[in-house]
mmCIF file with all atom_site columns, C-alpha atoms in Angstrom:
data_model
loop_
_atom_site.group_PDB
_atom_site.id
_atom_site.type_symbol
_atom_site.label_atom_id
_atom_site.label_alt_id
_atom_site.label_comp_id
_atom_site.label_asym_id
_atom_site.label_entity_id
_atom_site.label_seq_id
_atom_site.pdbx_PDB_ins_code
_atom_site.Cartn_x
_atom_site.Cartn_y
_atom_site.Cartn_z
_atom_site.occupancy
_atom_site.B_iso_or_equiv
_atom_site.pdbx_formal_charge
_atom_site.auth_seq_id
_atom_site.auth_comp_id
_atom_site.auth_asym_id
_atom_site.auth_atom_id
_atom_site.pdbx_PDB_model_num
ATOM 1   C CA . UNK A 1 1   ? 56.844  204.468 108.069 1.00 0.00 ? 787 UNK A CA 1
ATOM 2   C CA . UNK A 1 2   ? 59.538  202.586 106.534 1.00 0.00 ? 788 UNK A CA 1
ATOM 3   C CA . UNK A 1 3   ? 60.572  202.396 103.075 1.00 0.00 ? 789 UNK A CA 1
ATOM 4   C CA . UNK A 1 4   ? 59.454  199.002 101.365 1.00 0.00 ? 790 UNK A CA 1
ATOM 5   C CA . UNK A 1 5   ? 63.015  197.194 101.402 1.00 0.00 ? 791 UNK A CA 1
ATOM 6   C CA . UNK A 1 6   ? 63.240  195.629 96.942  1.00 0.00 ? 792 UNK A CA 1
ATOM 7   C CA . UNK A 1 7   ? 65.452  193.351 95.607  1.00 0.00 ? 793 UNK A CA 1
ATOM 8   C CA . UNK A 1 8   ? 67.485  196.204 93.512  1.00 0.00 ? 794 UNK A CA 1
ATOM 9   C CA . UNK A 1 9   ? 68.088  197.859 97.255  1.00 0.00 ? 795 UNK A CA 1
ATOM 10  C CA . UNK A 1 10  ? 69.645  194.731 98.473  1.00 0.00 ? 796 UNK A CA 1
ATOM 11  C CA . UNK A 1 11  ? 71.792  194.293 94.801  1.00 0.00 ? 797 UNK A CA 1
ATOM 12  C CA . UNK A 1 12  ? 73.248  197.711 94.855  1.00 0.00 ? 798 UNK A CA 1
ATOM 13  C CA . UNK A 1 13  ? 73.469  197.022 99.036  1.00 0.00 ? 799 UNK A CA 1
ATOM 14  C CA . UNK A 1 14  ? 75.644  193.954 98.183  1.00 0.00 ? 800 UNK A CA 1
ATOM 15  C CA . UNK A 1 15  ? 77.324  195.733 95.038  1.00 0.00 ? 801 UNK A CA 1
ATOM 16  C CA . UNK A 1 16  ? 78.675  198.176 97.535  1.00 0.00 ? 802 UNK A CA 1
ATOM 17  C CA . UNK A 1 17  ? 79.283  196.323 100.529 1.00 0.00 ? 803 UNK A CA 1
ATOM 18  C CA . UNK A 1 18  ? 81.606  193.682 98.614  1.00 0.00 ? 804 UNK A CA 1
ATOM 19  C CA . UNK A 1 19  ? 85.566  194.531 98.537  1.00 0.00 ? 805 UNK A CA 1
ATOM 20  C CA . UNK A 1 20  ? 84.988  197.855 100.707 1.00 0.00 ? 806 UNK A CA 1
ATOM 21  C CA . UNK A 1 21  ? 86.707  198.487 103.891 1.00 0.00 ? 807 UNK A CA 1
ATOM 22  C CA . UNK A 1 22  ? 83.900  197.262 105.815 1.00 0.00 ? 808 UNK A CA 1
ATOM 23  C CA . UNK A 1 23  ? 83.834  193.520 104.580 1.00 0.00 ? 809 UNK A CA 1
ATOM 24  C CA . UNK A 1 24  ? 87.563  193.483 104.931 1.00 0.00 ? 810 UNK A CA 1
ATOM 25  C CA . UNK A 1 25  ? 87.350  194.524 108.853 1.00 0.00 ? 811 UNK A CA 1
ATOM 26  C CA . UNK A 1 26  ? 84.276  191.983 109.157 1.00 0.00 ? 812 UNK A CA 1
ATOM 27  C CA . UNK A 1 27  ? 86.220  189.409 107.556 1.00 0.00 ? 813 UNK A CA 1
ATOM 28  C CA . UNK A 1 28  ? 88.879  189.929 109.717 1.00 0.00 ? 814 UNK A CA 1
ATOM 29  C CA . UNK A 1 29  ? 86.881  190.224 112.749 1.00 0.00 ? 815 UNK A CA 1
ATOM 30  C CA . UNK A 1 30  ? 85.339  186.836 112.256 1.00 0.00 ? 816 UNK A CA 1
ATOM 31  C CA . UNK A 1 31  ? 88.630  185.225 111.198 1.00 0.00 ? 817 UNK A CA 1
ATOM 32  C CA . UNK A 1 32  ? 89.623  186.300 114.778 1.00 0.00 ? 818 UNK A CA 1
ATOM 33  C CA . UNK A 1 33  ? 86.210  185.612 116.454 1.00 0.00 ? 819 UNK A CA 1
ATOM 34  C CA . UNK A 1 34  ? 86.139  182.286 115.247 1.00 0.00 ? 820 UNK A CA 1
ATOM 35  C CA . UNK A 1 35  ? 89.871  180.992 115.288 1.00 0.00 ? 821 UNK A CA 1
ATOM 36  C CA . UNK A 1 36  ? 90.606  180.534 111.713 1.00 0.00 ? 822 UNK A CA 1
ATOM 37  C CA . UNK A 1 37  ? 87.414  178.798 110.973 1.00 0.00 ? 823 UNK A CA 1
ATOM 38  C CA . UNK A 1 38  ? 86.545  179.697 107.752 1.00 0.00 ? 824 UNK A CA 1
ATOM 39  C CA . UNK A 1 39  ? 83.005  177.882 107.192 1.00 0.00 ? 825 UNK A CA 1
ATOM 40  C CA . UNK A 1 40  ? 81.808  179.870 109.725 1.00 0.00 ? 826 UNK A CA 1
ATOM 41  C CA . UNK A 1 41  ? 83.455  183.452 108.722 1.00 0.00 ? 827 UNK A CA 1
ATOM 42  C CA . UNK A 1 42  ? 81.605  182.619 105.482 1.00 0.00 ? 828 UNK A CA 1
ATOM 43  C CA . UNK A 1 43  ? 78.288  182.192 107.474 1.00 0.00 ? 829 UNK A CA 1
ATOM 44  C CA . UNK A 1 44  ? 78.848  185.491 109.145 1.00 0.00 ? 830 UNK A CA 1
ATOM 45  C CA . UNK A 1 45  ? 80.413  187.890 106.703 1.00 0.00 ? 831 UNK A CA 1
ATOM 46  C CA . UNK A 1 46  ? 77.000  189.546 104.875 1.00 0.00 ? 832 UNK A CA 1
ATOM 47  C CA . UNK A 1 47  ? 76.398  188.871 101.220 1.00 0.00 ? 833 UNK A CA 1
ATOM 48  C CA . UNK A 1 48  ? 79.428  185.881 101.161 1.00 0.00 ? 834 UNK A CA 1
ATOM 49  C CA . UNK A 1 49  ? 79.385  183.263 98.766  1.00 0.00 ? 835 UNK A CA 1
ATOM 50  C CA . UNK A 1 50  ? 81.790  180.455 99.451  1.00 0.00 ? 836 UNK A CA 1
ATOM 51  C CA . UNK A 1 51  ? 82.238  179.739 95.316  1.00 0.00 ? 837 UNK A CA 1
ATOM 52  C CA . UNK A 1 52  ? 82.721  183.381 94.648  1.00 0.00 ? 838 UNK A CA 1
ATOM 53  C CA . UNK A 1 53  ? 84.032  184.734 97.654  1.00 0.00 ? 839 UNK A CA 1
ATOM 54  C CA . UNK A 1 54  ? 86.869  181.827 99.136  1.00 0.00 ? 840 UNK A CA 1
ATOM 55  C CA . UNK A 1 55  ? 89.627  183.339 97.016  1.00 0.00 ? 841 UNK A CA 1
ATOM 56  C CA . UNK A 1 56  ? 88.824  186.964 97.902  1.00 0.00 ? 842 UNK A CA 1
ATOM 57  C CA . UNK A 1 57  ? 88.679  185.935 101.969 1.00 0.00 ? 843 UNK A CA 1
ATOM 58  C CA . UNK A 1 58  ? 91.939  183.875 101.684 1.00 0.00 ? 844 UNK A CA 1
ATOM 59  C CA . UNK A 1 59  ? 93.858  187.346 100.226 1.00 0.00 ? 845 UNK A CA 1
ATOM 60  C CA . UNK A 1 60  ? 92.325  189.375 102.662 1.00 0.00 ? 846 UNK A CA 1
ATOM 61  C CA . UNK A 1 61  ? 92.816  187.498 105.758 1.00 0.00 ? 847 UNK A CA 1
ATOM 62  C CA . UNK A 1 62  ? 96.123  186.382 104.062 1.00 0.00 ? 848 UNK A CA 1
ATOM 63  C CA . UNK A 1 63  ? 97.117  190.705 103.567 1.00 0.00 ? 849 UNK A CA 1
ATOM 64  C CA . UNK A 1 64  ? 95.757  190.927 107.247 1.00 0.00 ? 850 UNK A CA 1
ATOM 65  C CA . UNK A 1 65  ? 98.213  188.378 108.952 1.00 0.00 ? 851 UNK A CA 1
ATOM 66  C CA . UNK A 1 66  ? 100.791 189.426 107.208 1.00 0.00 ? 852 UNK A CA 1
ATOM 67  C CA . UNK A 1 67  ? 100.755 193.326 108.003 1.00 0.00 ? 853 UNK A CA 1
ATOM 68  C CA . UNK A 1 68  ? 100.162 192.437 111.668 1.00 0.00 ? 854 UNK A CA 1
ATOM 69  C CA . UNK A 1 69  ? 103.054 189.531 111.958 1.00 0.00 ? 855 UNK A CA 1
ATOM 70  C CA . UNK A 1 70  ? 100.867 186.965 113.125 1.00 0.00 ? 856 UNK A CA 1
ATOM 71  C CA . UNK A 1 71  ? 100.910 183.126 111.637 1.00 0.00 ? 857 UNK A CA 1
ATOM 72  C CA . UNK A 1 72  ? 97.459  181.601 110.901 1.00 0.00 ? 858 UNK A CA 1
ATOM 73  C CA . UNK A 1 73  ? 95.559  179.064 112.583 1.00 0.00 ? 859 UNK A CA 1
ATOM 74  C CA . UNK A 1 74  ? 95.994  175.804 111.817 1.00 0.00 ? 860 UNK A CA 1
ATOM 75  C CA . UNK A 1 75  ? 92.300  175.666 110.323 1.00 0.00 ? 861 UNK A CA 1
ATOM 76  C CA . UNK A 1 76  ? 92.901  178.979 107.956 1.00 0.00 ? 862 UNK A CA 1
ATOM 77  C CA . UNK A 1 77  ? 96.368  177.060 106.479 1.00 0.00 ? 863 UNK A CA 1
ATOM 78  C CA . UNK A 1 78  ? 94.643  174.082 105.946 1.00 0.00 ? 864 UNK A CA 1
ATOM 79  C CA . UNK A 1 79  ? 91.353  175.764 104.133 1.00 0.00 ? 865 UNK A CA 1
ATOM 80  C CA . UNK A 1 80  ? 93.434  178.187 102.812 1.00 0.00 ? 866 UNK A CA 1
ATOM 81  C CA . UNK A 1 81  ? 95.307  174.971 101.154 1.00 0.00 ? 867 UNK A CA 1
ATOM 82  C CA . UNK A 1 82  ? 92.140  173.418 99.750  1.00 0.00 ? 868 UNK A CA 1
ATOM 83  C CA . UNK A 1 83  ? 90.961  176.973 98.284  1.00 0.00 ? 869 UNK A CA 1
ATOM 84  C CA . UNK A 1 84  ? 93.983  177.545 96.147  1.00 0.00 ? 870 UNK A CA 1
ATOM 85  C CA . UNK A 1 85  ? 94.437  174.312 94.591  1.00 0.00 ? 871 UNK A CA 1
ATOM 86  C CA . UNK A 1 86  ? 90.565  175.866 92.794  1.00 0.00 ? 872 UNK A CA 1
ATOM 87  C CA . UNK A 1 87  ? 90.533  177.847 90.001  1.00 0.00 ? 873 UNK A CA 1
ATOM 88  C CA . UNK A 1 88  ? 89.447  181.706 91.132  1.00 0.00 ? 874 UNK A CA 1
ATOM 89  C CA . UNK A 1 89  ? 86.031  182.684 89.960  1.00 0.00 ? 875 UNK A CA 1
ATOM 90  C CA . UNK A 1 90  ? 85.801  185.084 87.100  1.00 0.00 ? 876 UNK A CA 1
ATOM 91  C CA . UNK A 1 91  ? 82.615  187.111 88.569  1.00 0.00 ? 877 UNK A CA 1
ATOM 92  C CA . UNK A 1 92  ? 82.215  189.350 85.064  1.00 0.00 ? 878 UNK A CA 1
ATOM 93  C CA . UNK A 1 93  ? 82.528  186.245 83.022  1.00 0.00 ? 879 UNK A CA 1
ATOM 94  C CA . UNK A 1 94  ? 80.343  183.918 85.249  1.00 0.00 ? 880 UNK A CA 1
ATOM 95  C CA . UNK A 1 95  ? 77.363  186.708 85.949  1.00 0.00 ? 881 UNK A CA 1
ATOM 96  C CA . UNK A 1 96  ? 77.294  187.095 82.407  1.00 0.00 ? 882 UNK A CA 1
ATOM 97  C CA . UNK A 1 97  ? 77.077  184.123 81.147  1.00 0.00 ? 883 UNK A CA 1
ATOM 98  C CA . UNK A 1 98  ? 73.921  183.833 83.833  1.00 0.00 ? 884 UNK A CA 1
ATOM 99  C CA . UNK A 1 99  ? 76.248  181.820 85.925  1.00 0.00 ? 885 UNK A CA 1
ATOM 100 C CA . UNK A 1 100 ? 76.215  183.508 89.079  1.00 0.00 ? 886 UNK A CA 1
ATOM 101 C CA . UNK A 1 101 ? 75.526  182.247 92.638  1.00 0.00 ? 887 UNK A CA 1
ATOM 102 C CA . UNK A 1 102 ? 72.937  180.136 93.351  1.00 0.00 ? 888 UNK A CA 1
ATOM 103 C CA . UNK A 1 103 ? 71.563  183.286 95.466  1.00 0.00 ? 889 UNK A CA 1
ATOM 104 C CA . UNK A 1 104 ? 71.748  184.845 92.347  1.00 0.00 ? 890 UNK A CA 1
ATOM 105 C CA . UNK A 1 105 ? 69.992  182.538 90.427  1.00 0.00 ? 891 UNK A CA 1
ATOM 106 C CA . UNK A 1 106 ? 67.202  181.656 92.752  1.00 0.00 ? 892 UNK A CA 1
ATOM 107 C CA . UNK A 1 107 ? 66.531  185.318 93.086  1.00 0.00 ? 893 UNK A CA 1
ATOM 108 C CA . UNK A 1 108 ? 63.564  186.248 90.276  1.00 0.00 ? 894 UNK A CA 1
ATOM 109 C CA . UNK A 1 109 ? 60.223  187.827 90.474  1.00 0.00 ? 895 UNK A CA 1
ATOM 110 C CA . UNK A 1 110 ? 57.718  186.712 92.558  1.00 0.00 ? 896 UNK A CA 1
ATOM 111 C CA . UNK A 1 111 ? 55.378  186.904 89.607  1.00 0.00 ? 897 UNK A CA 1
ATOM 112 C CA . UNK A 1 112 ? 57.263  184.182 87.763  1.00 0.00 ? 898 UNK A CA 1
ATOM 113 C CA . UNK A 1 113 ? 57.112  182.304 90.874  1.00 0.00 ? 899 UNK A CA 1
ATOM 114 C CA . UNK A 1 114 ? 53.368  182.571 90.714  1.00 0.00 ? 900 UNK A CA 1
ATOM 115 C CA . UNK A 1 115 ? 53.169  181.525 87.276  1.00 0.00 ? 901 UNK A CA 1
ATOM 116 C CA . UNK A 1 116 ? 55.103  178.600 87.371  1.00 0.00 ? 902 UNK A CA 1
ATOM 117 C CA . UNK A 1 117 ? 53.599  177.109 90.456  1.00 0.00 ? 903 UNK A CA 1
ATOM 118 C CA . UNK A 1 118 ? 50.273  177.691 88.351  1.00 0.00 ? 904 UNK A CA 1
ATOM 119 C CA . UNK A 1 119 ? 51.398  176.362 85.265  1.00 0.00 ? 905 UNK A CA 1
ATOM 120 C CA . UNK A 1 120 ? 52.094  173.143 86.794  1.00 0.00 ? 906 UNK A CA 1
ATOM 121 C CA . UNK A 1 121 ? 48.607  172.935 88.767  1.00 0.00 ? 907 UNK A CA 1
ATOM 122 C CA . UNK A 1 122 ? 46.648  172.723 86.126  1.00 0.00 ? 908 UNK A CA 1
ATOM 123 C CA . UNK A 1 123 ? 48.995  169.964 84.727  1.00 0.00 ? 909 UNK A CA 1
ATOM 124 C CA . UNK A 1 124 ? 48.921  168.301 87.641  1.00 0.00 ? 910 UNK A CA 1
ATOM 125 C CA . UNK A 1 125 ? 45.449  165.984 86.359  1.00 0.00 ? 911 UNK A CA 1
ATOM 126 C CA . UNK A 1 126 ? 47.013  165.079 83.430  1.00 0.00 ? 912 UNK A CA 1
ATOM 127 C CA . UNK A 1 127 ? 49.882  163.947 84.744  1.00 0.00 ? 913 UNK A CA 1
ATOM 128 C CA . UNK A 1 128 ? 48.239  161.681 87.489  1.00 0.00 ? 914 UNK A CA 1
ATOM 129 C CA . UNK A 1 129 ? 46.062  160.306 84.433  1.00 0.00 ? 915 UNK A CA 1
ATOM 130 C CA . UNK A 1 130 ? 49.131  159.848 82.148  1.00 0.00 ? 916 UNK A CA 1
ATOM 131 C CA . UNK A 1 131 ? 49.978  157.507 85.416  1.00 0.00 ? 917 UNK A CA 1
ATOM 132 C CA . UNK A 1 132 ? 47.168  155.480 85.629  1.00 0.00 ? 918 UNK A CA 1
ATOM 133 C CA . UNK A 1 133 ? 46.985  155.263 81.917  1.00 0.00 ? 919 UNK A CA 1
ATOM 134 C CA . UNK A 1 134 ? 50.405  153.884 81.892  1.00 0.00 ? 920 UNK A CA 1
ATOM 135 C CA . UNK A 1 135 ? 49.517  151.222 85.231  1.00 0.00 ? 921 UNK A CA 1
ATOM 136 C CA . UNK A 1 136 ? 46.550  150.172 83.803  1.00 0.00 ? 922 UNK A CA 1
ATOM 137 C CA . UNK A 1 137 ? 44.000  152.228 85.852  1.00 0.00 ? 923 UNK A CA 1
ATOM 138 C CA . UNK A 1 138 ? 41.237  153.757 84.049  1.00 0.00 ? 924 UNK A CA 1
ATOM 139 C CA . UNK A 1 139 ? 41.548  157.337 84.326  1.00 0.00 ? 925 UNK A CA 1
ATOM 140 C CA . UNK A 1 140 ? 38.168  157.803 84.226  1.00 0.00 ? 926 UNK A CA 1
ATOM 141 C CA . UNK A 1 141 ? 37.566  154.903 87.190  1.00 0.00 ? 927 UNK A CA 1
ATOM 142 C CA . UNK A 1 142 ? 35.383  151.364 86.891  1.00 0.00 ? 928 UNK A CA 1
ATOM 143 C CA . UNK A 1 143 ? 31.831  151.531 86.130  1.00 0.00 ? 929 UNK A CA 1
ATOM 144 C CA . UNK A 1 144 ? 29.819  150.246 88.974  1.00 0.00 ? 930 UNK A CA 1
ATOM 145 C CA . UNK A 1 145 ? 28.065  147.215 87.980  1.00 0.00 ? 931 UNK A CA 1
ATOM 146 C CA . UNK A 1 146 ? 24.663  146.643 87.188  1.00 0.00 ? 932 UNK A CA 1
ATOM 147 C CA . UNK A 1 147 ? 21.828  145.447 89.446  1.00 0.00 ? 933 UNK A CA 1
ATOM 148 C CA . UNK A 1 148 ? 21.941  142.220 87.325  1.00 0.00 ? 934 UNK A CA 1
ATOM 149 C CA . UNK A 1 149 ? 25.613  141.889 87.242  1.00 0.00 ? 935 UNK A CA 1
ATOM 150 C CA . UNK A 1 150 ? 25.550  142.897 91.100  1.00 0.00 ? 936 UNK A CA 1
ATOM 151 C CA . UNK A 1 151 ? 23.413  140.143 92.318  1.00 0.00 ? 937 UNK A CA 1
ATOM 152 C CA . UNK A 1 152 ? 24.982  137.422 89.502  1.00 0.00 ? 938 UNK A CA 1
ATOM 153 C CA . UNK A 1 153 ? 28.052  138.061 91.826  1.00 0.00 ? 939 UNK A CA 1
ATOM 154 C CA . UNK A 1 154 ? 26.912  137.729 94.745  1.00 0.00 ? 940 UNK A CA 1
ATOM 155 C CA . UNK A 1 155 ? 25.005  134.488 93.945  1.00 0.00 ? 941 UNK A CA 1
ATOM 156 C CA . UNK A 1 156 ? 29.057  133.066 92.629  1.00 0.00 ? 942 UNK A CA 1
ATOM 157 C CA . UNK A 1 157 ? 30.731  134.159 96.056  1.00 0.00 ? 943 UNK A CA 1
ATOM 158 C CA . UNK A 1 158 ? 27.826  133.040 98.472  1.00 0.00 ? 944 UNK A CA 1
ATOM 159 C CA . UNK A 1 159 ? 28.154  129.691 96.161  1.00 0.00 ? 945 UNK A CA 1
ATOM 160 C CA . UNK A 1 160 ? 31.749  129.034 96.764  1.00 0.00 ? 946 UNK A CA 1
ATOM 161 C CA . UNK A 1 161 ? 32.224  129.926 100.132 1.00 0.00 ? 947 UNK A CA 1
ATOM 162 C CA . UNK A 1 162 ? 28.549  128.042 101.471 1.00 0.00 ? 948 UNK A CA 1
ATOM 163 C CA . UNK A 1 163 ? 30.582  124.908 101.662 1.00 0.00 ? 949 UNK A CA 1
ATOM 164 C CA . UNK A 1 164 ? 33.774  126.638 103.930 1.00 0.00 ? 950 UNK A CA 1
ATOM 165 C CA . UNK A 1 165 ? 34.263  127.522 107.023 1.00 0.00 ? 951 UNK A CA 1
ATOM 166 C CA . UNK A 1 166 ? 37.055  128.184 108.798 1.00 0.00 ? 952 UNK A CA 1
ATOM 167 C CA . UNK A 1 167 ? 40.187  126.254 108.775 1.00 0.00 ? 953 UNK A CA 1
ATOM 168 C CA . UNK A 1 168 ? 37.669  123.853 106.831 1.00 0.00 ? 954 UNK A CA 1
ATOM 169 C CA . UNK A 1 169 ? 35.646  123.558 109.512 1.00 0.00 ? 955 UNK A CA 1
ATOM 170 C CA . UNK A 1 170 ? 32.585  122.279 107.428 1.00 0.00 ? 956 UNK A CA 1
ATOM 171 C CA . UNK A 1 171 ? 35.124  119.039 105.635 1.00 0.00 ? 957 UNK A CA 1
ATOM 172 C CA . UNK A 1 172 ? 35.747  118.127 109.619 1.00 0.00 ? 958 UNK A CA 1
ATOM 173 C CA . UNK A 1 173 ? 31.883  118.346 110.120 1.00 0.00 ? 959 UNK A CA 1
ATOM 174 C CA . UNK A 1 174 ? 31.319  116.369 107.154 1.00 0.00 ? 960 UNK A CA 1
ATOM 175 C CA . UNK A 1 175 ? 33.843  113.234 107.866 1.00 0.00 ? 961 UNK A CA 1
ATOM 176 C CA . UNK A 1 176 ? 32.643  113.472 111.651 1.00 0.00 ? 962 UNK A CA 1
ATOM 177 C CA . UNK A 1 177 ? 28.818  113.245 111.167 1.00 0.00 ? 963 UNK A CA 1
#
């Protein structure tokens, strides 16, 4: 029914939605909505980046106040402050040097996802045998004893412990009778 929504619709979505008329009135809408607090305009304006985006929301809200006479909040000065002591982002230089958002970067095919979370499954054994190699487990586990050795065992344990009881219970027995 609907068209199947792909990560170059959302791009060229966010490639057109960024610096038109419609983020600026959003951005302004929130800056009013939510008194100058600018974490939260970031939240709410769509496809904002606080690295990439601070800059462009301080100039905006900054062109906004200005043309209607009004003084910012306390909040907006005080962000405002904090965001121009930064240096502004370069977005040409920093997409392409591959250093875009970390949206950006996290965004990738879902069959490189696949691949990667297979690549390191099959690892996965040697690396919990690289482990025990290293703690001085056998990777490949203890042989069970023999028969032989099984009973030899035995015979030692029920040997040293014939003579104990609890507390020393059997040394009490022994002095007392």
């Amino acid at each position: 029914m609907y068209k199947e929504v792909t990560e170059q619709d959302l791009d060229d979505f966010e490639a057109k939605y960024r610096g038109s008329e419609e983020e600026k009135a959003d951005v302004l809408k929130y800056y009013d909505q939510f008194s100058g607090d600018m974490d939260k305009v970031l939240a709410w304006v769509m496809c904002s980046d606080p690295g990439h985006d601070a800059h462009r929301f301080a100039d905006i809200i900054a062109d906004g106040l200005r043309a209607s006479g009004e003084a910012p909040s306390k909040k907006f000065a005080a962000w405002e402050k904090k965001v121009r002591r930064r240096k502004a982002p370069d977005l040409a230089t920093s997409v392409a040097k591959g250093g875009g958002s970390k949206k950006e970067k996290t965004k990738g095919n879902t069959s490189d996802l696949v691949a990667l979370i297979r690549s390191r499954r099959s690892g996965g054994p040697s690396f919990i045998d690289a482990l025990a190699s290293k703690y001085g487990v056998n990777p490949s586990g203890d042989p069970e004893p023999s028969e032989e050795e099984f009973a030899a065992a035995a015979a030692r344990h029920r040997d040293r412990s014939a003579g104990q009881g609890f507390r020393g219970a059997a040394k009490k027995r022994q002095k007392a009778g």
